[in-house]
mmCIF file of C-alpha atoms in Angstrom:
data_model
loop_
_atom_site.group_PDB
_atom_site.id
_atom_site.type_symbol
_atom_site.label_atom_id
_atom_site.label_comp_id
_atom_site.label_asym_id
_atom_site.label_seq_id
_atom_site.Cartn_x
_atom_site.Cartn_y
_atom_site.Cartn_z
ATOM 1 C CA MET A 30 10.606 3.703 -23.041
ATOM 2 C CA PRO A 31 8.349 5.910 -20.905
ATOM 3 C CA SER A 32 8.555 6.458 -17.172
ATOM 4 C CA ALA A 33 5.823 6.964 -14.593
ATOM 5 C CA ILE A 34 5.162 8.795 -11.329
ATOM 6 C CA VAL A 35 2.732 7.269 -8.820
ATOM 7 C CA THR A 36 1.529 9.294 -5.838
ATOM 8 C CA GLY A 37 -0.144 7.503 -2.951
ATOM 9 C CA ALA A 38 2.129 4.579 -3.778
ATOM 10 C CA THR A 39 1.407 2.650 -0.565
ATOM 11 C CA GLY A 40 -2.387 2.992 -0.675
ATOM 12 C CA ILE A 41 -4.812 0.242 -1.598
ATOM 13 C CA LEU A 42 -4.991 1.433 -5.228
ATOM 14 C CA GLY A 43 -1.627 3.149 -5.662
ATOM 15 C CA ARG A 44 0.292 0.077 -4.492
ATOM 16 C CA GLU A 45 -1.162 -2.063 -7.247
ATOM 17 C CA ILE A 46 -0.499 0.617 -9.874
ATOM 18 C CA VAL A 47 3.184 0.574 -8.888
ATOM 19 C CA PHE A 48 3.389 -3.201 -9.168
ATOM 20 C CA ALA A 49 1.433 -3.328 -12.441
ATOM 21 C CA LEU A 50 3.859 -0.859 -14.006
ATOM 22 C CA SER A 51 6.958 -2.493 -12.556
ATOM 23 C CA LYS A 52 6.089 -5.917 -14.003
ATOM 24 C CA ASP A 53 6.963 -4.687 -17.491
ATOM 25 C CA SER A 54 10.414 -3.134 -17.238
ATOM 26 C CA LYS A 55 10.716 -3.157 -21.031
ATOM 27 C CA GLN A 56 7.657 -0.914 -21.289
ATOM 28 C CA TRP A 57 8.208 1.188 -18.150
ATOM 29 C CA GLN A 58 11.844 2.138 -17.694
ATOM 30 C CA THR A 59 11.428 3.886 -14.351
ATOM 31 C CA VAL A 60 8.538 4.019 -11.916
ATOM 32 C CA HIS A 61 8.790 6.780 -9.296
ATOM 33 C CA ALA A 62 6.799 5.604 -6.264
ATOM 34 C CA LEU A 63 6.024 8.597 -4.035
ATOM 35 C CA SER A 64 4.680 8.280 -0.499
ATOM 36 C CA ARG A 65 5.365 9.317 3.079
ATOM 37 C CA SER A 66 7.081 6.002 3.813
ATOM 38 C CA GLN A 67 8.320 2.915 2.018
ATOM 39 C CA LYS A 68 6.512 -0.162 3.355
ATOM 40 C CA GLU A 69 7.853 -2.938 1.125
ATOM 41 C CA ASP A 70 10.564 -3.893 -1.315
ATOM 42 C CA TYR A 71 10.244 -2.900 -4.953
ATOM 43 C CA PRO A 72 11.604 -4.286 -8.243
ATOM 44 C CA ALA A 73 14.738 -2.690 -9.685
ATOM 45 C CA ASN A 74 12.884 -0.309 -11.995
ATOM 46 C CA VAL A 75 10.980 1.292 -9.094
ATOM 47 C CA LYS A 76 12.516 4.275 -7.325
ATOM 48 C CA HIS A 77 10.853 5.267 -4.060
ATOM 49 C CA ALA A 78 10.940 8.838 -2.805
ATOM 50 C CA HIS A 79 9.576 10.196 0.467
ATOM 51 C CA ILE A 80 7.100 13.005 -0.037
ATOM 52 C CA ASP A 81 4.616 15.015 2.017
ATOM 53 C CA LEU A 82 1.734 15.898 -0.299
ATOM 54 C CA THR A 83 0.269 18.290 2.258
ATOM 55 C CA SER A 84 3.201 20.634 1.589
ATOM 56 C CA ASN A 85 2.784 23.745 -0.525
ATOM 57 C CA ALA A 86 3.925 23.807 -4.150
ATOM 58 C CA GLN A 87 7.335 25.340 -3.416
ATOM 59 C CA GLU A 88 8.142 22.758 -0.754
ATOM 60 C CA LEU A 89 6.891 19.924 -2.963
ATOM 61 C CA ALA A 90 9.123 21.110 -5.790
ATOM 62 C CA LYS A 91 12.138 20.682 -3.525
ATOM 63 C CA GLN A 92 11.007 17.175 -2.552
ATOM 64 C CA ILE A 93 10.605 15.987 -6.151
ATOM 65 C CA GLN A 94 13.754 17.432 -7.674
ATOM 66 C CA GLY A 95 14.921 15.027 -10.361
ATOM 67 C CA VAL A 96 11.565 13.236 -10.549
ATOM 68 C CA GLU A 97 10.075 13.405 -14.027
ATOM 69 C CA ALA A 98 8.080 11.115 -16.276
ATOM 70 C CA GLU A 99 5.690 11.011 -19.210
ATOM 71 C CA TYR A 100 2.820 9.657 -17.116
ATOM 72 C CA LEU A 101 1.539 10.714 -13.711
ATOM 73 C CA PHE A 102 -0.771 8.367 -11.788
ATOM 74 C CA PHE A 103 -2.288 10.455 -8.991
ATOM 75 C CA ALA A 104 -3.772 8.000 -6.483
ATOM 76 C CA ALA A 105 -3.152 9.893 -3.245
ATOM 77 C CA TYR A 106 -6.030 10.406 -0.826
ATOM 78 C CA LEU A 107 -6.241 12.006 2.611
ATOM 79 C CA GLN A 108 -9.278 11.215 4.764
ATOM 80 C CA LYS A 109 -10.629 14.161 6.747
ATOM 81 C CA GLU A 110 -13.561 14.587 9.124
ATOM 82 C CA THR A 111 -15.892 16.719 6.995
ATOM 83 C CA ASP A 112 -16.792 17.105 3.327
ATOM 84 C CA GLN A 113 -15.380 20.632 3.327
ATOM 85 C CA GLU A 114 -12.094 19.494 4.838
ATOM 86 C CA ASN A 115 -11.857 16.725 2.231
ATOM 87 C CA TRP A 116 -12.576 19.303 -0.481
ATOM 88 C CA ASP A 117 -9.801 21.548 0.796
ATOM 89 C CA ALA A 118 -7.129 18.939 1.591
ATOM 90 C CA ASN A 119 -7.471 16.635 -1.410
ATOM 91 C CA GLY A 120 -8.002 19.428 -3.890
ATOM 92 C CA ASP A 121 -4.950 21.267 -2.574
ATOM 93 C CA MET A 122 -2.776 18.132 -2.798
ATOM 94 C CA LEU A 123 -3.463 17.731 -6.511
ATOM 95 C CA LYS A 124 -3.219 21.455 -7.271
ATOM 96 C CA ASN A 125 0.064 21.885 -5.407
ATOM 97 C CA PHE A 126 1.625 18.781 -6.958
ATOM 98 C CA LEU A 127 0.815 19.918 -10.486
ATOM 99 C CA GLU A 128 2.224 23.357 -9.672
ATOM 100 C CA ALA A 129 5.355 21.717 -8.245
ATOM 101 C CA LEU A 130 5.884 19.899 -11.540
ATOM 102 C CA GLU A 131 5.722 23.268 -13.291
ATOM 103 C CA ILE A 132 8.268 24.747 -10.893
ATOM 104 C CA THR A 133 10.751 21.928 -11.528
ATOM 105 C CA GLY A 134 10.019 21.885 -15.257
ATOM 106 C CA ALA A 135 8.951 18.230 -15.135
ATOM 107 C CA ASP A 136 5.541 19.139 -16.588
ATOM 108 C CA LYS A 137 7.173 19.679 -19.988
ATOM 109 C CA LYS A 138 7.801 15.938 -20.243
ATOM 110 C CA LEU A 139 4.269 14.932 -19.227
ATOM 111 C CA LYS A 140 1.958 13.277 -21.745
ATOM 112 C CA ARG A 141 -0.959 12.232 -19.544
ATOM 113 C CA VAL A 142 -2.204 12.494 -15.946
ATOM 114 C CA ILE A 143 -4.391 9.653 -14.646
ATOM 115 C CA LEU A 144 -6.430 10.674 -11.590
ATOM 116 C CA THR A 145 -8.076 8.151 -9.272
ATOM 117 C CA THR A 146 -11.335 9.277 -7.685
ATOM 118 C CA GLY A 147 -14.351 7.044 -6.936
ATOM 119 C CA ALA A 148 -18.075 6.353 -7.108
ATOM 120 C CA LYS A 149 -18.855 9.196 -4.713
ATOM 121 C CA GLN A 150 -18.864 10.942 -8.093
ATOM 122 C CA TYR A 151 -22.471 9.697 -8.275
ATOM 123 C CA GLY A 152 -23.404 10.446 -4.682
ATOM 124 C CA VAL A 153 -23.486 6.811 -3.553
ATOM 125 C CA GLN A 154 -22.918 8.075 -0.004
ATOM 126 C CA LEU A 155 -26.088 10.192 -0.137
ATOM 127 C CA GLY A 156 -28.750 7.610 -0.932
ATOM 128 C CA PRO A 157 -30.409 5.849 -3.874
ATOM 129 C CA VAL A 158 -28.777 6.513 -7.235
ATOM 130 C CA LYS A 159 -29.833 5.969 -10.821
ATOM 131 C CA VAL A 160 -28.740 2.506 -11.929
ATOM 132 C CA PRO A 161 -26.680 1.655 -13.734
ATOM 133 C CA MET A 162 -24.460 4.623 -12.993
ATOM 134 C CA GLU A 163 -22.925 6.073 -16.172
ATOM 135 C CA GLU A 164 -20.188 8.630 -16.727
ATOM 136 C CA THR A 165 -22.690 11.006 -18.354
ATOM 137 C CA ASP A 166 -24.820 11.221 -15.195
ATOM 138 C CA PRO A 167 -25.001 14.825 -13.906
ATOM 139 C CA TRP A 168 -22.745 16.073 -11.144
ATOM 140 C CA LEU A 169 -24.474 16.625 -7.808
ATOM 141 C CA ASP A 170 -23.155 20.121 -7.212
ATOM 142 C CA GLY A 171 -26.332 22.148 -7.028
ATOM 143 C CA PRO A 172 -27.831 24.032 -4.069
ATOM 144 C CA GLY A 173 -28.090 21.989 -0.905
ATOM 145 C CA ARG A 174 -25.499 19.433 -1.990
ATOM 146 C CA PRO A 175 -22.390 18.856 0.162
ATOM 147 C CA PRO A 176 -18.928 19.665 -1.255
ATOM 148 C CA ASN A 177 -17.537 16.768 -3.302
ATOM 149 C CA PHE A 178 -13.759 16.923 -3.570
ATOM 150 C CA TYR A 179 -13.787 14.688 -6.660
ATOM 151 C CA TYR A 180 -15.464 17.541 -8.529
ATOM 152 C CA ARG A 181 -12.853 20.001 -7.379
ATOM 153 C CA GLN A 182 -10.013 17.664 -8.347
ATOM 154 C CA GLN A 183 -11.440 17.100 -11.821
ATOM 155 C CA ASN A 184 -11.867 20.831 -12.388
ATOM 156 C CA ILE A 185 -8.312 21.460 -11.175
ATOM 157 C CA LEU A 186 -7.035 18.822 -13.591
ATOM 158 C CA LYS A 187 -8.954 20.194 -16.574
ATOM 159 C CA ASP A 188 -7.872 23.763 -15.841
ATOM 160 C CA ALA A 189 -4.221 22.788 -15.383
ATOM 161 C CA ALA A 190 -4.192 20.957 -18.729
ATOM 162 C CA GLN A 191 -5.304 24.028 -20.648
ATOM 163 C CA GLY A 192 -2.551 25.080 -23.065
ATOM 164 C CA LYS A 193 -0.303 22.178 -22.021
ATOM 165 C CA LYS A 194 0.996 19.237 -24.030
ATOM 166 C CA TRP A 195 -0.540 16.698 -21.662
ATOM 167 C CA ASP A 196 -4.077 15.407 -21.308
ATOM 168 C CA TRP A 197 -5.880 13.521 -18.541
ATOM 169 C CA VAL A 198 -7.939 10.457 -17.597
ATOM 170 C CA VAL A 199 -10.137 10.044 -14.483
ATOM 171 C CA THR A 200 -11.235 6.713 -12.978
ATOM 172 C CA TYR A 201 -14.278 5.954 -10.803
ATOM 173 C CA PRO A 202 -13.733 2.710 -8.826
ATOM 174 C CA ASN A 203 -16.247 1.542 -6.195
ATOM 175 C CA ASP A 204 -16.096 -0.560 -3.012
ATOM 176 C CA VAL A 205 -12.462 -1.502 -3.529
ATOM 177 C CA ILE A 206 -11.269 -5.034 -2.794
ATOM 178 C CA GLY A 207 -7.565 -5.180 -2.011
ATOM 179 C CA VAL A 208 -4.829 -4.860 0.559
ATOM 180 C CA ALA A 209 -2.082 -2.402 1.347
ATOM 181 C CA LYS A 210 0.773 -3.252 3.671
ATOM 182 C CA GLY A 211 0.392 -1.539 7.033
ATOM 183 C CA ASN A 212 -2.972 -0.149 5.977
ATOM 184 C CA PHE A 213 -6.034 -1.888 7.410
ATOM 185 C CA MET A 214 -8.473 0.772 6.184
ATOM 186 C CA ASN A 215 -10.325 -1.345 3.673
ATOM 187 C CA LEU A 216 -13.479 -3.354 3.203
ATOM 188 C CA THR A 217 -11.848 -6.778 2.866
ATOM 189 C CA THR A 218 -9.849 -6.650 6.092
ATOM 190 C CA SER A 219 -12.861 -5.626 8.171
ATOM 191 C CA ILE A 220 -15.198 -8.221 6.730
ATOM 192 C CA ALA A 221 -12.602 -10.970 7.226
ATOM 193 C CA LEU A 222 -12.035 -9.952 10.838
ATOM 194 C CA TYR A 223 -15.791 -9.914 11.468
ATOM 195 C CA ALA A 224 -16.105 -13.466 10.127
ATOM 196 C CA ALA A 225 -13.015 -14.761 11.959
ATOM 197 C CA ILE A 226 -14.115 -13.331 15.313
ATOM 198 C CA THR A 227 -17.661 -14.621 14.863
ATOM 199 C CA LYS A 228 -16.173 -18.069 14.271
ATOM 200 C CA GLU A 229 -13.983 -17.697 17.375
ATOM 201 C CA LEU A 230 -17.086 -16.860 19.405
ATOM 202 C CA GLY A 231 -18.746 -20.022 18.148
ATOM 203 C CA ARG A 232 -21.679 -18.189 16.603
ATOM 204 C CA PRO A 233 -23.384 -18.406 13.212
ATOM 205 C CA LEU A 234 -22.399 -15.777 10.669
ATOM 206 C CA GLY A 235 -25.412 -13.511 10.488
ATOM 207 C CA PHE A 236 -25.364 -10.670 7.967
ATOM 208 C CA PRO A 237 -24.852 -7.476 10.021
ATOM 209 C CA GLY A 238 -26.115 -5.092 7.348
ATOM 210 C CA SER A 239 -29.421 -4.230 5.722
ATOM 211 C CA GLU A 240 -31.949 -6.985 5.061
ATOM 212 C CA ALA A 241 -33.024 -5.036 1.961
ATOM 213 C CA PHE A 242 -29.453 -4.734 0.652
ATOM 214 C CA TYR A 243 -28.778 -8.450 1.148
ATOM 215 C CA THR A 244 -30.696 -9.180 -2.056
ATOM 216 C CA LYS A 245 -29.791 -5.988 -3.932
ATOM 217 C CA PHE A 246 -26.768 -5.521 -6.191
ATOM 218 C CA ASP A 247 -23.379 -3.864 -5.820
ATOM 219 C CA SER A 248 -20.449 -3.321 -8.169
ATOM 220 C CA PHE A 249 -16.969 -3.830 -6.723
ATOM 221 C CA THR A 250 -13.469 -2.937 -7.916
ATOM 222 C CA TYR A 251 -10.516 -5.281 -7.458
ATOM 223 C CA SER A 252 -7.449 -3.118 -6.884
ATOM 224 C CA LYS A 253 -5.411 -5.214 -9.352
ATOM 225 C CA LEU A 254 -8.022 -4.785 -12.092
ATOM 226 C CA HIS A 255 -8.072 -1.046 -11.444
ATOM 227 C CA ALA A 256 -4.296 -0.960 -11.896
ATOM 228 C CA GLN A 257 -4.626 -2.922 -15.125
ATOM 229 C CA PHE A 258 -7.155 -0.377 -16.366
ATOM 230 C CA GLN A 259 -4.996 2.582 -15.439
ATOM 231 C CA VAL A 260 -2.013 1.219 -17.367
ATOM 232 C CA TRP A 261 -4.279 0.586 -20.354
ATOM 233 C CA ALA A 262 -5.820 4.068 -20.118
ATOM 234 C CA ALA A 263 -2.407 5.728 -19.904
ATOM 235 C CA LEU A 264 -1.430 4.358 -23.297
ATOM 236 C CA GLU A 265 -4.782 4.302 -25.113
ATOM 237 C CA PRO A 266 -4.919 7.433 -27.319
ATOM 238 C CA ARG A 267 -8.737 7.536 -27.374
ATOM 239 C CA ALA A 268 -8.938 7.640 -23.559
ATOM 240 C CA GLY A 269 -7.549 11.165 -23.357
ATOM 241 C CA ASN A 270 -9.676 13.790 -21.588
ATOM 242 C CA GLU A 271 -12.242 11.183 -20.533
ATOM 243 C CA ALA A 272 -13.556 9.753 -17.252
ATOM 244 C CA PHE A 273 -14.284 6.041 -16.806
ATOM 245 C CA ASN A 274 -16.060 3.758 -14.392
ATOM 246 C CA VAL A 275 -13.756 0.934 -13.347
ATOM 247 C CA VAL A 276 -15.513 -2.035 -11.755
ATOM 248 C CA ASN A 277 -15.032 -5.783 -12.032
ATOM 249 C CA GLY A 278 -17.615 -6.331 -14.737
ATOM 250 C CA ASP A 279 -20.111 -8.393 -12.765
ATOM 251 C CA SER A 280 -22.851 -7.308 -10.382
ATOM 252 C CA GLU A 281 -22.842 -9.142 -7.077
ATOM 253 C CA SER A 282 -25.188 -9.510 -4.134
ATOM 254 C CA TRP A 283 -24.542 -10.620 -0.582
ATOM 255 C CA GLN A 284 -27.213 -13.304 -0.879
ATOM 256 C CA ASN A 285 -24.709 -14.956 -3.240
ATOM 257 C CA MET A 286 -21.436 -14.094 -1.489
ATOM 258 C CA TRP A 287 -22.367 -14.306 2.204
ATOM 259 C CA PRO A 288 -22.747 -18.119 2.189
ATOM 260 C CA LYS A 289 -19.369 -18.317 0.398
ATOM 261 C CA LEU A 290 -17.839 -16.125 3.099
ATOM 262 C CA ALA A 291 -19.304 -18.367 5.786
ATOM 263 C CA GLU A 292 -17.872 -21.442 4.088
ATOM 264 C CA ARG A 293 -14.454 -19.806 3.774
ATOM 265 C CA PHE A 294 -14.353 -19.075 7.519
ATOM 266 C CA ARG A 295 -16.002 -22.383 8.475
ATOM 267 C CA CYS A 296 -19.157 -20.769 9.777
ATOM 268 C CA ARG A 297 -22.804 -21.223 8.881
ATOM 269 C CA VAL A 298 -25.451 -18.702 7.910
ATOM 270 C CA PRO A 299 -28.594 -18.856 10.094
ATOM 271 C CA GLU A 300 -31.447 -20.353 8.094
ATOM 272 C CA ASP A 301 -33.793 -17.459 8.879
ATOM 273 C CA GLN A 302 -31.275 -14.792 9.787
ATOM 274 C CA PHE A 303 -33.562 -11.779 9.483
ATOM 275 C CA SER A 304 -36.266 -13.054 11.810
ATOM 276 C CA GLY A 305 -36.418 -12.170 15.457
ATOM 277 C CA PRO A 306 -35.293 -9.064 17.336
ATOM 278 C CA ALA A 307 -32.094 -7.164 16.569
ATOM 279 C CA PRO A 308 -31.191 -5.409 19.838
ATOM 280 C CA ASP A 309 -27.857 -4.137 18.500
ATOM 281 C CA SER A 310 -29.304 -2.598 15.349
ATOM 282 C CA SER A 311 -29.037 0.990 14.148
ATOM 283 C CA VAL A 312 -30.538 3.116 11.381
ATOM 284 C CA MET A 313 -28.980 6.252 9.899
ATOM 285 C CA LYS A 314 -31.030 8.289 7.452
ATOM 286 C CA LEU A 315 -29.175 9.683 4.450
ATOM 287 C CA ALA A 316 -29.844 12.819 2.367
ATOM 288 C CA GLU A 317 -33.501 13.817 2.211
ATOM 289 C CA ARG A 318 -33.088 14.390 -1.520
ATOM 290 C CA PRO A 319 -31.276 11.324 -2.877
ATOM 291 C CA PRO A 320 -29.137 11.514 -6.026
ATOM 292 C CA ILE A 321 -31.776 9.810 -8.194
ATOM 293 C CA ALA A 322 -34.080 12.769 -7.529
ATOM 294 C CA GLU A 323 -32.040 14.848 -9.989
ATOM 295 C CA LEU A 324 -33.094 12.560 -12.845
ATOM 296 C CA ALA A 325 -36.465 11.323 -11.568
ATOM 297 C CA PRO A 326 -38.732 13.689 -13.592
ATOM 298 C CA ARG A 327 -36.946 12.851 -16.859
ATOM 299 C CA MET A 328 -37.332 9.133 -16.128
ATOM 300 C CA GLY A 329 -41.009 9.456 -15.240
ATOM 301 C CA LEU A 330 -40.326 8.853 -11.557
ATOM 302 C CA ALA A 331 -41.212 12.236 -10.103
ATOM 303 C CA ASN A 332 -42.456 11.838 -6.528
ATOM 304 C CA ARG A 333 -41.462 8.161 -6.661
ATOM 305 C CA VAL A 334 -38.012 8.370 -5.080
ATOM 306 C CA HIS A 335 -37.349 7.592 -1.452
ATOM 307 C CA GLN A 336 -34.798 8.689 1.100
ATOM 308 C CA GLY A 337 -32.073 6.115 1.641
ATOM 309 C CA ALA A 338 -30.730 4.802 4.906
ATOM 310 C CA VAL A 339 -27.905 2.754 6.383
ATOM 311 C CA GLU A 340 -29.587 -0.093 8.250
ATOM 312 C CA GLN A 341 -27.388 -2.308 10.399
ATOM 313 C CA ARG A 342 -28.866 -5.336 12.151
ATOM 314 C CA ILE A 343 -25.613 -5.333 14.110
ATOM 315 C CA ASP A 344 -24.049 -1.911 14.552
ATOM 316 C CA LEU A 345 -20.449 -2.809 13.760
ATOM 317 C CA VAL A 346 -18.836 0.101 15.601
ATOM 318 C CA LYS A 347 -20.643 -0.901 18.791
ATOM 319 C CA TRP A 348 -19.905 -4.572 18.091
ATOM 320 C CA SER A 349 -16.190 -3.818 17.805
ATOM 321 C CA GLN A 350 -16.257 -2.095 21.218
ATOM 322 C CA ASN A 351 -17.789 -5.099 22.972
ATOM 323 C CA ASP A 352 -15.424 -6.656 25.531
ATOM 324 C CA GLU A 353 -16.418 -10.165 24.480
ATOM 325 C CA VAL A 354 -15.451 -9.352 20.883
ATOM 326 C CA LYS A 355 -12.173 -7.725 21.916
ATOM 327 C CA ASN A 356 -11.258 -10.710 24.090
ATOM 328 C CA ALA A 357 -12.060 -13.118 21.253
ATOM 329 C CA TRP A 358 -9.739 -11.173 18.949
ATOM 330 C CA ALA A 359 -6.985 -11.122 21.586
ATOM 331 C CA ARG A 360 -7.182 -14.918 21.879
ATOM 332 C CA LEU A 361 -7.223 -15.381 18.142
ATOM 333 C CA ALA A 362 -4.318 -12.991 17.513
ATOM 334 C CA GLU A 363 -2.205 -14.561 20.245
ATOM 335 C CA ARG A 364 -2.904 -18.143 19.201
ATOM 336 C CA ASP A 365 -2.313 -17.568 15.466
ATOM 337 C CA GLY A 366 0.483 -14.999 15.738
ATOM 338 C CA LEU A 367 -1.488 -12.253 13.988
ATOM 339 C CA GLN A 368 -0.815 -8.529 13.786
ATOM 340 C CA LYS A 369 -2.592 -7.415 16.952
ATOM 341 C CA ASP A 370 -3.392 -3.906 15.749
ATOM 342 C CA SER A 371 -5.379 -5.231 12.772
ATOM 343 C CA PHE A 372 -8.585 -5.142 14.789
ATOM 344 C CA GLU A 373 -8.284 -1.672 16.280
ATOM 345 C CA LYS A 374 -7.281 -0.174 12.921
ATOM 346 C CA ALA A 375 -10.088 -1.842 10.971
ATOM 347 C CA THR A 376 -12.709 0.536 9.573
ATOM 348 C CA TRP A 377 -15.868 -0.727 11.218
ATOM 349 C CA SER A 378 -17.921 2.359 10.389
ATOM 350 C CA PHE A 379 -17.045 1.996 6.700
ATOM 351 C CA LEU A 380 -17.982 -1.696 6.657
ATOM 352 C CA GLY A 381 -21.263 -0.871 8.381
ATOM 353 C CA PHE A 382 -21.989 1.708 5.692
ATOM 354 C CA VAL A 383 -21.118 -0.624 2.805
ATOM 355 C CA LEU A 384 -23.281 -3.467 4.126
ATOM 356 C CA GLY A 385 -26.059 -1.275 5.504
ATOM 357 C CA ARG A 386 -27.112 0.742 2.445
ATOM 358 C CA ASN A 387 -30.613 -0.173 1.359
ATOM 359 C CA TYR A 388 -30.344 0.555 -2.381
ATOM 360 C CA ASP A 389 -28.737 -0.905 -5.516
ATOM 361 C CA LEU A 390 -25.290 0.200 -6.695
ATOM 362 C CA THR A 391 -24.760 -1.143 -10.193
ATOM 363 C CA ILE A 392 -22.217 0.610 -12.382
ATOM 364 C CA SER A 393 -21.840 0.452 -16.151
ATOM 365 C CA MET A 394 -18.557 -0.495 -17.834
ATOM 366 C CA SER A 395 -19.908 0.147 -21.347
ATOM 367 C CA LYS A 396 -17.802 3.242 -22.028
ATOM 368 C CA ALA A 397 -14.514 1.450 -21.381
ATOM 369 C CA ARG A 398 -15.691 -1.647 -23.245
ATOM 370 C CA LYS A 399 -16.465 0.408 -26.352
ATOM 371 C CA LEU A 400 -12.868 1.633 -26.392
ATOM 372 C CA GLY A 401 -11.531 -1.908 -26.178
ATOM 373 C CA PHE A 402 -10.854 -2.543 -22.490
ATOM 374 C CA THR A 403 -11.823 -6.154 -21.809
ATOM 375 C CA GLY A 404 -10.521 -6.642 -18.266
ATOM 376 C CA TYR A 405 -12.822 -8.632 -15.998
ATOM 377 C CA VAL A 406 -12.607 -10.178 -12.530
ATOM 378 C CA ASP A 407 -15.105 -12.363 -10.725
ATOM 379 C CA THR A 408 -15.848 -10.451 -7.524
ATOM 380 C CA TRP A 409 -15.846 -13.453 -5.218
ATOM 381 C CA ASP A 410 -12.504 -14.545 -6.724
ATOM 382 C CA ALA A 411 -11.179 -11.055 -5.901
ATOM 383 C CA PHE A 412 -12.313 -11.402 -2.288
ATOM 384 C CA SER A 413 -10.854 -14.900 -2.030
ATOM 385 C CA GLU A 414 -7.469 -13.874 -3.450
ATOM 386 C CA THR A 415 -7.344 -10.888 -1.113
ATOM 387 C CA PHE A 416 -8.155 -13.085 1.884
ATOM 388 C CA ASP A 417 -5.183 -15.238 0.824
ATOM 389 C CA ASP A 418 -2.973 -12.126 0.787
ATOM 390 C CA LEU A 419 -4.226 -11.035 4.216
ATOM 391 C CA GLU A 420 -3.444 -14.481 5.614
ATOM 392 C CA LYS A 421 0.124 -14.282 4.297
ATOM 393 C CA LEU A 422 0.532 -10.889 5.970
ATOM 394 C CA LYS A 423 -0.764 -12.401 9.265
ATOM 395 C CA ILE A 424 -3.614 -9.902 9.414
ATOM 396 C CA ILE A 425 -6.305 -12.595 9.524
ATOM 397 C CA PRO A 426 -6.125 -16.262 10.553
ATOM 398 C CA ALA A 427 -5.480 -18.966 7.981
ATOM 399 C CA THR A 428 -8.613 -20.848 6.964
ATOM 400 C CA LYS A 429 -7.161 -23.433 4.598
#
């Protein structure tokens, strides 16, 4: 029976990988969950170890003495202020960890490394992209493009595998739906808090993002589906040395989900929500040359691409700093016994970006489907199940 190593074991994606592996103790004898801290109890076949991935290779080797496995799931991520800092920090973490495995000799047991990255692979943060996004789309690493640490990590992985007995798999999830204990840095927590506070204020639930994006399409990734894919990819021989999109399998729009969100939180959507002034709005222009520009001439769209923007009818960072909003949360948290730091730790800028983009983000799952992966999750079901989990953790108020 094989064993596994999971880095970033307490993160929104790493946590679910640990639990997906641990459910089948007959298949996975030992799961080494590596993170700075242990935030919850694990099944018997999971062994947690404290680790600082920002250490150099020699120091890491000391921290992981005795840790070895056939499969490494590298899901660690460190958010920095700039693209260059992300390039340096996240690239170094992967490089140093792989070198540490060589120092301890654990690399000799490895069969496959599964690296988690994301849809920034396609430049979704820079503006309009070609849709659907496919794994064969060109990397955006030419002149004038910002550093993308996913590219550095993938090159590090490919180089490290040269001459070794192990191969690799890379996954590209997008707009992840999920929860991690003690970690409020995710889309679902912020959107639930926005709805709950709006309800507490006695106001209708107006969409705070882009009017254009409200009727466009997005592809989401449920953290549990991503874990299911990673376990499948680890053991599927044909997946070796390949990168895969991992999304739920449907394409959703907020015109469909926003009324469902309002119903969940016992609010109503204004009948004509995009009419009238928006005094708390903001607009942030994105890259002058959007990602789709790289492919536009080949597609017959030369000079037909437009700069993208993040358009918020309600600037969520400013909204979160409003005293009326803060007081509403304080009342709600006190009355319902909620974790009071949920609000201040929520990622309002990230939610504003996700809801404010004014372009489609559909992602193809064809490559994985052709190899036999059939996993699928309805995106609204993923949101609903995650809201249930957040209620149990007393991060958001109960609505049922």
